[in-house]
PDB file of C-alpha atoms in Angstrom:
ATOM      1  CA  MET L 442     -19.525 -20.654   2.378  1.00 62.00           C
ATOM      2  CA  ILE L 443     -16.906 -18.480   0.693  1.00 72.00           C
ATOM      3  CA  LYS L 444     -19.604 -15.927  -0.202  1.00 75.00           C
ATOM      4  CA  LYS L 445     -20.043 -15.329   3.512  1.00 83.00           C
ATOM      5  CA  TYR L 446     -16.414 -14.306   4.013  1.00 89.00           C
ATOM      6  CA  THR L 447     -15.683 -12.403   0.794  1.00 90.00           C
ATOM      7  CA  ASN L 448     -15.329  -9.021   2.471  1.00 89.00           C
ATOM      8  CA  ILE L 449     -12.972 -10.449   5.111  1.00 91.00           C
ATOM      9  CA  ILE L 450     -10.841 -12.151   2.442  1.00 90.00           C
ATOM     10  CA  LEU L 451     -10.546  -8.981   0.354  1.00 92.00           C
ATOM     11  CA  ASN L 452      -9.694  -6.828   3.365  1.00 93.00           C
ATOM     12  CA  PHE L 453      -7.093  -9.392   4.455  1.00 95.00           C
ATOM     13  CA  ILE L 454      -5.425  -9.132   1.033  1.00 94.00           C
ATOM     14  CA  LEU L 455      -5.135  -5.349   1.431  1.00 94.00           C
ATOM     15  CA  ILE L 456      -3.863  -5.549   5.021  1.00 95.00           C
ATOM     16  CA  ALA L 457      -1.298  -8.215   4.107  1.00 95.00           C
ATOM     17  CA  GLY L 458      -0.141  -6.033   1.213  1.00 94.00           C
ATOM     18  CA  LEU L 459       0.224  -3.024   3.511  1.00 94.00           C
ATOM     19  CA  ALA L 460       2.226  -5.052   6.030  1.00 95.00           C
ATOM     20  CA  ASN L 461       4.469  -6.376   3.289  1.00 94.00           C
ATOM     21  CA  PHE L 462       4.922  -2.838   1.878  1.00 94.00           C
ATOM     22  CA  ILE L 463       6.085  -1.598   5.272  1.00 93.00           C
ATOM     23  CA  LEU L 464       8.408  -4.577   5.660  1.00 94.00           C
ATOM     24  CA  LEU L 465       9.914  -4.143   2.194  1.00 93.00           C
ATOM     25  CA  THR L 466      10.294  -0.393   2.642  1.00 92.00           C
ATOM     26  CA  THR L 467      12.281  -0.794   5.834  1.00 91.00           C
ATOM     27  CA  THR L 468      14.448  -3.711   4.693  1.00 90.00           C
ATOM     28  CA  SER L 469      14.746  -3.383   0.923  1.00 80.00           C
ATOM     29  CA  SER L 470      14.500  -0.792  -1.793  1.00 84.00           C
ATOM     30  CA  LEU L 471      11.493   1.355  -2.557  1.00 88.00           C
ATOM     31  CA  SER L 472      11.171  -0.133  -6.033  1.00 90.00           C
ATOM     32  CA  ASN L 473      10.588  -3.640  -4.645  1.00 91.00           C
ATOM     33  CA  ALA L 474       7.930  -2.295  -2.297  1.00 92.00           C
ATOM     34  CA  THR L 475       6.231  -0.432  -5.155  1.00 92.00           C
ATOM     35  CA  ILE L 476       6.164  -3.483  -7.418  1.00 93.00           C
ATOM     36  CA  TRP L 477       4.796  -5.652  -4.621  1.00 92.00           C
ATOM     37  CA  THR L 478       2.068  -3.141  -3.741  1.00 93.00           C
ATOM     38  CA  ILE L 479       0.892  -2.865  -7.345  1.00 94.00           C
ATOM     39  CA  PHE L 480       0.857  -6.667  -7.542  1.00 96.00           C
ATOM     40  CA  VAL L 481      -1.282  -6.864  -4.387  1.00 95.00           C
ATOM     41  CA  LEU L 482      -3.632  -4.218  -5.786  1.00 95.00           C
ATOM     42  CA  TYR L 483      -4.042  -6.314  -8.963  1.00 96.00           C
ATOM     43  CA  ILE L 484      -4.744  -9.421  -6.874  1.00 96.00           C
ATOM     44  CA  TRP L 485      -7.331  -7.492  -4.857  1.00 95.00           C
ATOM     45  CA  VAL L 486      -9.096  -6.242  -7.998  1.00 96.00           C
ATOM     46  CA  LEU L 487      -9.095  -9.670  -9.647  1.00 96.00           C
ATOM     47  CA  GLY L 488     -10.292 -11.299  -6.432  1.00 94.00           C
ATOM     48  CA  SER L 489     -13.112  -8.813  -6.007  1.00 94.00           C
ATOM     49  CA  LEU L 490     -14.140  -9.282  -9.639  1.00 94.00           C
ATOM     50  CA  TYR L 491     -14.089 -13.053  -9.246  1.00 92.00           C
ATOM     51  CA  LEU L 492     -16.099 -12.955  -6.023  1.00 90.00           C
ATOM     52  CA  GLY L 493     -18.557 -10.416  -7.428  1.00 90.00           C
ATOM     53  CA  GLU L 494     -17.796  -7.733  -4.837  1.00 90.00           C
ATOM     54  CA  PHE L 495     -16.079  -5.141  -7.052  1.00 92.00           C
ATOM     55  CA  ASP L 496     -17.084  -1.579  -6.228  1.00 92.00           C
ATOM     56  CA  PHE L 497     -15.567   1.182  -8.338  1.00 95.00           C
ATOM     57  CA  GLN L 498     -15.861   3.756  -5.543  1.00 96.00           C
ATOM     58  CA  LYS L 499     -13.921   1.508  -3.146  1.00 94.00           C
ATOM     59  CA  PHE L 500     -11.330   0.901  -5.870  1.00 95.00           C
ATOM     60  CA  ILE L 501     -10.808   4.649  -6.374  1.00 97.00           C
ATOM     61  CA  THR L 502     -10.567   5.192  -2.611  1.00 96.00           C
ATOM     62  CA  THR L 503      -8.018   2.387  -2.265  1.00 95.00           C
ATOM     63  CA  CYS L 504      -5.943   3.803  -5.134  1.00 95.00           C
ATOM     64  CA  CYS L 505      -5.977   7.233  -3.451  1.00 96.00           C
ATOM     65  CA  TYR L 506      -4.775   5.723  -0.172  1.00 95.00           C
ATOM     66  CA  VAL L 507      -2.020   3.812  -1.981  1.00 94.00           C
ATOM     67  CA  GLY L 508      -0.911   6.986  -3.754  1.00 95.00           C
ATOM     68  CA  PHE L 509      -0.856   8.897  -0.488  1.00 96.00           C
ATOM     69  CA  LEU L 510       1.175   6.094   1.105  1.00 93.00           C
ATOM     70  CA  PHE L 511       3.667   6.176  -1.785  1.00 93.00           C
ATOM     71  CA  SER L 512       4.044   9.949  -1.612  1.00 94.00           C
ATOM     72  CA  ILE L 513       4.648   9.969   2.148  1.00 93.00           C
ATOM     73  CA  THR L 514       7.125   7.085   1.857  1.00 91.00           C
ATOM     74  CA  TYR L 515       8.999   8.723  -1.013  1.00 90.00           C
ATOM     75  CA  PHE L 516       9.163  12.047   0.826  1.00 89.00           C
ATOM     76  CA  LEU L 517      10.455  10.466   4.016  1.00 85.00           C
ATOM     77  CA  SER L 518      12.993   8.373   2.091  1.00 85.00           C
ATOM     78  CA  PHE L 519      14.436  11.008  -0.234  1.00 84.00           C
ATOM     79  CA  GLY L 520      13.089  14.407   0.824  1.00 80.00           C
ATOM     80  CA  LEU L 521      14.480  14.618   4.352  1.00 76.00           C
ATOM     81  CA  GLU L 522      18.109  14.594   5.367  1.00 74.00           C
ATOM     82  CA  GLU L 523      19.340  14.589   8.938  1.00 73.00           C
ATOM     83  CA  MET L 524      22.108  17.103   9.684  1.00 73.00           C
ATOM     84  CA  PRO L 525      24.946  16.341  12.106  1.00 74.00           C
ATOM     85  CA  TYR L 526      24.946  19.813  13.618  1.00 74.00           C
ATOM     86  CA  PRO L 527      22.865  20.961  15.442  1.00 77.00           C
ATOM     87  CA  GLU L 528      21.902  17.554  16.745  1.00 70.00           C
ATOM     88  CA  GLY L 529      18.536  16.368  15.464  1.00 69.00           C
ATOM     89  CA  ALA L 530      18.234  19.025  12.741  1.00 74.00           C
ATOM     90  CA  ILE L 531      16.443  18.077   9.522  1.00 74.00           C
ATOM     91  CA  MET L 532      17.097  19.588   6.095  1.00 73.00           C
ATOM     92  CA  PHE L 533      14.598  19.392   3.205  1.00 69.00           C
TER      93      PHE L 533
END
């Protein structure tokens, strides 16, 4: 029965990790969000190995997406600074 839903379970782990990353990024520090995302990635890899659905190409693609997400989050958190004058101006 669980073999039938392995892909759904693994995708749910990744989606739950993404939702928690967004929640932690907005409410907490970036380091907590980073640690949690790496933990979720480990759980996803171990779960896919246990269920026999591990695909190295999907793992590399997921790692690339996570890296892109980290870089965009880090840039938006520390690379941009809003200026008081003129209103709405952004400084890099």
